[in-house]
Tab-separated table of N, CA and C in Angstrom:
chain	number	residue	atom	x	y	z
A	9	UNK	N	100.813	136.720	163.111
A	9	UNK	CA	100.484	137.942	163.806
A	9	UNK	C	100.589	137.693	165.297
A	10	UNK	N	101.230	138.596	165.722
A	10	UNK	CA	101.019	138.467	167.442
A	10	UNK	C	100.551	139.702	167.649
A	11	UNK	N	100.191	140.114	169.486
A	11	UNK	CA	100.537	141.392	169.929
A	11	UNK	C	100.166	140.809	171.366
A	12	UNK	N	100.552	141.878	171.830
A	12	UNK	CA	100.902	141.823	173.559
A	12	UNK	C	99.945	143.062	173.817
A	13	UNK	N	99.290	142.616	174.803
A	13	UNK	CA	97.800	143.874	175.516
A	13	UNK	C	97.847	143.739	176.953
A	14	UNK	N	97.592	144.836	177.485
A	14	UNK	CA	97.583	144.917	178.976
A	14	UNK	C	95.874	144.731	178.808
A	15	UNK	N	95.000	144.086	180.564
A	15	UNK	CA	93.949	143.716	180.299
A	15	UNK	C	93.030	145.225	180.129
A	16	UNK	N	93.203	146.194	180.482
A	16	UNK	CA	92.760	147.509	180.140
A	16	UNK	C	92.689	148.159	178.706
A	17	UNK	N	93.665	147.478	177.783
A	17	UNK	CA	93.609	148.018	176.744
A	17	UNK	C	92.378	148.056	176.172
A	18	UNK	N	91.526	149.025	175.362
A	18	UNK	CA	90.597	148.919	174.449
A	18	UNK	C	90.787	149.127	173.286
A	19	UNK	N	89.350	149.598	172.291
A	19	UNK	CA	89.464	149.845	171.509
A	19	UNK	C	89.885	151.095	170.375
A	20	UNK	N	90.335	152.127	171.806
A	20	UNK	CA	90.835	153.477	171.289
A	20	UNK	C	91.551	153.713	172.616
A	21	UNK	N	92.035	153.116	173.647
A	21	UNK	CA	92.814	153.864	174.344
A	21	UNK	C	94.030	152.325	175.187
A	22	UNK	N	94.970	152.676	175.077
A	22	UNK	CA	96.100	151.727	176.201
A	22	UNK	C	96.889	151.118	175.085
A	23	UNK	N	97.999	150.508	176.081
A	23	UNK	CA	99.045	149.695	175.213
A	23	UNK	C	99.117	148.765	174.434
A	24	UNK	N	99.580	149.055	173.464
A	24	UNK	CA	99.808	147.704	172.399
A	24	UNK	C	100.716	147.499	171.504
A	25	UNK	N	101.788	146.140	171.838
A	25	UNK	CA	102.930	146.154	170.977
A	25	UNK	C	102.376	145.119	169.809
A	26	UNK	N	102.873	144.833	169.030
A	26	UNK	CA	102.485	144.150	167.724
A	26	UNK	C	103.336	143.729	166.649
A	27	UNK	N	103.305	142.736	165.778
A	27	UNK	CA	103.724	142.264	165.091
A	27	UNK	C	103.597	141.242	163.737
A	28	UNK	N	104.306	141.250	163.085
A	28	UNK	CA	103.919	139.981	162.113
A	28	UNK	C	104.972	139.631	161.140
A	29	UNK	N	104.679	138.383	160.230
A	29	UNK	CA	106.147	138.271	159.374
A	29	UNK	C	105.213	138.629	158.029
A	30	UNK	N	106.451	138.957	157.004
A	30	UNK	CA	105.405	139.313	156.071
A	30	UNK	C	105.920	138.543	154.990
A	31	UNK	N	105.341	137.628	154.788
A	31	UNK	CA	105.776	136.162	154.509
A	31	UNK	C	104.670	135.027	154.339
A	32	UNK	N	104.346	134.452	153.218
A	32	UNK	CA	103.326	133.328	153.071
A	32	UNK	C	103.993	131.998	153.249
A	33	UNK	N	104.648	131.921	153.165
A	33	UNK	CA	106.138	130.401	153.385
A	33	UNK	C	106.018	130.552	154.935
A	34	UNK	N	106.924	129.574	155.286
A	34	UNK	CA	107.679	128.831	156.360
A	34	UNK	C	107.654	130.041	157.122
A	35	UNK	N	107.232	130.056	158.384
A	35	UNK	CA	107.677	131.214	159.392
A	35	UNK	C	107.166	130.666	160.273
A	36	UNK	N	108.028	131.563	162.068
A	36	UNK	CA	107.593	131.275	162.771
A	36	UNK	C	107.788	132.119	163.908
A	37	UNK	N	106.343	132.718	164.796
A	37	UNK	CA	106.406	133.207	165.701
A	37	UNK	C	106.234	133.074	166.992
A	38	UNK	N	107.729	133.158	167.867
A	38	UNK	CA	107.580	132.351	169.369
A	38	UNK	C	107.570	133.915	170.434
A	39	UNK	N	106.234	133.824	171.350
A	39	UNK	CA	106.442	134.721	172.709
A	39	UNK	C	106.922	133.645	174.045
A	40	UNK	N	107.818	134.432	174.659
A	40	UNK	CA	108.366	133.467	176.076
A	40	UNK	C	107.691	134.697	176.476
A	41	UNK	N	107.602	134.594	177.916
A	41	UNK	CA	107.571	135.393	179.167
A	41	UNK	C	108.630	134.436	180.260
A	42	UNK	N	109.287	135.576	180.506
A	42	UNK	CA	110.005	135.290	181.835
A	42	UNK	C	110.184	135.815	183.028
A	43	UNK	N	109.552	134.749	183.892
A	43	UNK	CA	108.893	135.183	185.096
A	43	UNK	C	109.484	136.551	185.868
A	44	UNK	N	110.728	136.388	186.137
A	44	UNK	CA	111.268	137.475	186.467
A	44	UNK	C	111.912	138.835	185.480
A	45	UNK	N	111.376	138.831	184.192
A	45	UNK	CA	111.957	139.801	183.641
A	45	UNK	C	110.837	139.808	182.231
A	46	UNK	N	111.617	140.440	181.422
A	46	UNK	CA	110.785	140.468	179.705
A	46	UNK	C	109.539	139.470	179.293
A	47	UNK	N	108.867	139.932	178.762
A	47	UNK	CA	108.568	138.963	177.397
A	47	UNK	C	109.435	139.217	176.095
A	48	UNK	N	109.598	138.353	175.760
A	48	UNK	CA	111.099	138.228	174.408
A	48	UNK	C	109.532	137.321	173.390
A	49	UNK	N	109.922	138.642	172.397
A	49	UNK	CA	109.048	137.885	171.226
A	49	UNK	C	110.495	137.971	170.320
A	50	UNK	N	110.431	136.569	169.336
A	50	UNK	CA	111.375	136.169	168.118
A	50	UNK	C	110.224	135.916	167.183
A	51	UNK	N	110.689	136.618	166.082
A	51	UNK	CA	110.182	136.047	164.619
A	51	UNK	C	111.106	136.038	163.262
A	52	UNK	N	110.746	135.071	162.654
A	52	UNK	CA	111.064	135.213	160.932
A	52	UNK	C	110.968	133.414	160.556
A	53	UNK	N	111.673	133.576	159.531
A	53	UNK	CA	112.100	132.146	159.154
A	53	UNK	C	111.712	131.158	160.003
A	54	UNK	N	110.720	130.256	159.663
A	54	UNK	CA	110.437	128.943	160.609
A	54	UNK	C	111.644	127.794	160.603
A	55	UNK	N	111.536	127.288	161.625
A	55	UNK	CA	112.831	126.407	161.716
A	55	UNK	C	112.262	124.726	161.033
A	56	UNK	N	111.252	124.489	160.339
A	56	UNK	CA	110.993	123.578	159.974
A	56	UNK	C	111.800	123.120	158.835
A	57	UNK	N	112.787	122.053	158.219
A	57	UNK	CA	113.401	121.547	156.845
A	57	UNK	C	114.465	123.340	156.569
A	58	UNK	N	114.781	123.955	157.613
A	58	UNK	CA	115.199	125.461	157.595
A	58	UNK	C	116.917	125.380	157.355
A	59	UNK	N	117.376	124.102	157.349
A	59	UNK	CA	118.864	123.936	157.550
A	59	UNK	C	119.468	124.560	155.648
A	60	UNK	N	120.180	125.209	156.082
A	60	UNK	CA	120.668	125.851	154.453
A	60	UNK	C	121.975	125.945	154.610
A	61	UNK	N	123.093	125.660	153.609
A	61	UNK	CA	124.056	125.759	153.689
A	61	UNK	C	124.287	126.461	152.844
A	62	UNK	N	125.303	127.923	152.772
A	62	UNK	CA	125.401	128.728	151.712
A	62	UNK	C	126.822	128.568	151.400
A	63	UNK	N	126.934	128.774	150.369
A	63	UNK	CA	128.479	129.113	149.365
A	63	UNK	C	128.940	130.047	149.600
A	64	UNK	N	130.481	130.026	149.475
A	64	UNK	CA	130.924	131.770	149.743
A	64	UNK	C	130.474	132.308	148.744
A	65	UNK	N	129.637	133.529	149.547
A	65	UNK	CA	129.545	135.248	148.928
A	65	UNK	C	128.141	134.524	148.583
A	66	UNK	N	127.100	133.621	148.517
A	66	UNK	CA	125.773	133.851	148.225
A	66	UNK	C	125.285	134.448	149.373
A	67	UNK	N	123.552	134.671	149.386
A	67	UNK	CA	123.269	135.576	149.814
A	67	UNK	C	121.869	134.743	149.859
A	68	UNK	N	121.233	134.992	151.445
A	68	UNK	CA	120.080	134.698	151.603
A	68	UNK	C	118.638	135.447	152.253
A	69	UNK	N	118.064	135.488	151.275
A	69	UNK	CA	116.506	136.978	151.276
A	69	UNK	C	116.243	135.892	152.473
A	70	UNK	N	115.951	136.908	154.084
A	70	UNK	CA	114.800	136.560	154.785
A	70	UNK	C	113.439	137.260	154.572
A	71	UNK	N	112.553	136.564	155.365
A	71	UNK	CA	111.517	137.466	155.732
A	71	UNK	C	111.155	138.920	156.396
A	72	UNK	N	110.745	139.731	156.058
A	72	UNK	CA	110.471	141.193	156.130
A	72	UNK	C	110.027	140.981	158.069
A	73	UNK	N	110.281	141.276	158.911
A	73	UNK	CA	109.245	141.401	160.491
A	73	UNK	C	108.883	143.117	160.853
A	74	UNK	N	107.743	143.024	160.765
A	74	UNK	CA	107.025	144.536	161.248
A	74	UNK	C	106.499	144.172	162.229
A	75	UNK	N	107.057	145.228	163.144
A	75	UNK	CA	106.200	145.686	164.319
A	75	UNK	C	106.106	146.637	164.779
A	76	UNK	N	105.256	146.876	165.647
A	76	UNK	CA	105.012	148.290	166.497
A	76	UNK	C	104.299	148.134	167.527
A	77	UNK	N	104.156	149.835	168.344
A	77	UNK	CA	103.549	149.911	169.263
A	77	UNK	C	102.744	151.068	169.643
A	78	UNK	N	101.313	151.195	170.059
A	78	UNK	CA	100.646	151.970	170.281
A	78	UNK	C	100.449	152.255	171.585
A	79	UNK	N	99.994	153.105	172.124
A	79	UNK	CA	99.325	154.013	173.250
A	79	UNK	C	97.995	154.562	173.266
A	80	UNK	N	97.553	153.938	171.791
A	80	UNK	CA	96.259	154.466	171.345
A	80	UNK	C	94.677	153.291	171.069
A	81	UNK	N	95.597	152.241	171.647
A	81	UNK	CA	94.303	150.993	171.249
A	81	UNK	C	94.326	150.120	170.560
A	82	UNK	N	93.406	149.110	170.480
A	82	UNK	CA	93.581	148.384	169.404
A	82	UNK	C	93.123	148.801	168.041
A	83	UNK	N	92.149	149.949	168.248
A	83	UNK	CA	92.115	150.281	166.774
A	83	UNK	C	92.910	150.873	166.090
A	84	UNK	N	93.629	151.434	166.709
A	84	UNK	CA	94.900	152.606	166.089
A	84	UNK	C	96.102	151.025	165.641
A	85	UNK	N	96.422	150.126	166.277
A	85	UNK	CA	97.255	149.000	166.572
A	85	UNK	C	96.525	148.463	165.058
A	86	UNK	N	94.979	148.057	164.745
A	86	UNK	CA	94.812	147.815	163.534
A	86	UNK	C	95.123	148.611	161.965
A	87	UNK	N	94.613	149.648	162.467
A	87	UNK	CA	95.466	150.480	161.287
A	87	UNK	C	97.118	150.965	161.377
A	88	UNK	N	97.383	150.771	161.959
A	88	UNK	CA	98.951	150.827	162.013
A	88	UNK	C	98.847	149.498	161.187
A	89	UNK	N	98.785	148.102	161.001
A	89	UNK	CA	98.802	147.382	160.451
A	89	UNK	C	98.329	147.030	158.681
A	90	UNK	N	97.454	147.991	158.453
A	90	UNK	CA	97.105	148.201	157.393
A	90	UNK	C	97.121	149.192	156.351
């Protein structure tokens, strides 16, 4: 689970982006911030023992990533989640 909050946000009012993998296995979620620009959040598949080599035409299930974003709080940000 991540999410990103401005320090104003509460519990019914301000910004909130959010996320998670939906996934009990191997995953992994990285936030950068960069100084002069974005925060870049990446998720899914953890890169741990992650090396796979596929055959032609197989096919590989990742992990599901949900996210979102509110204007309404962290409580609205929790039930959006549930």
């Amino acid at each position: 689970f991540w999410a990103l909050v401005r320090p104003e946000t509460g519990e019914d009012h301000g910004e909130a982006w959010f996320g998670l993998v939906a996934c009990s296995g191997n995953w992994k979620i990285a936030v950068d911030r960069v100084p002069s620009g974005p925060t870049v959040v990446t998720a899914g598949r953890g890169d741990h023992d992650a090396r796979q080599t596929l055959a032609p035409g197989a096919t590989l299930e990742l992990p599901v990533v949900v996210t979102g974003c509110t204007r309404r709080g962290l409580g609205d940000m929790s039930r959006r989640l549930h």
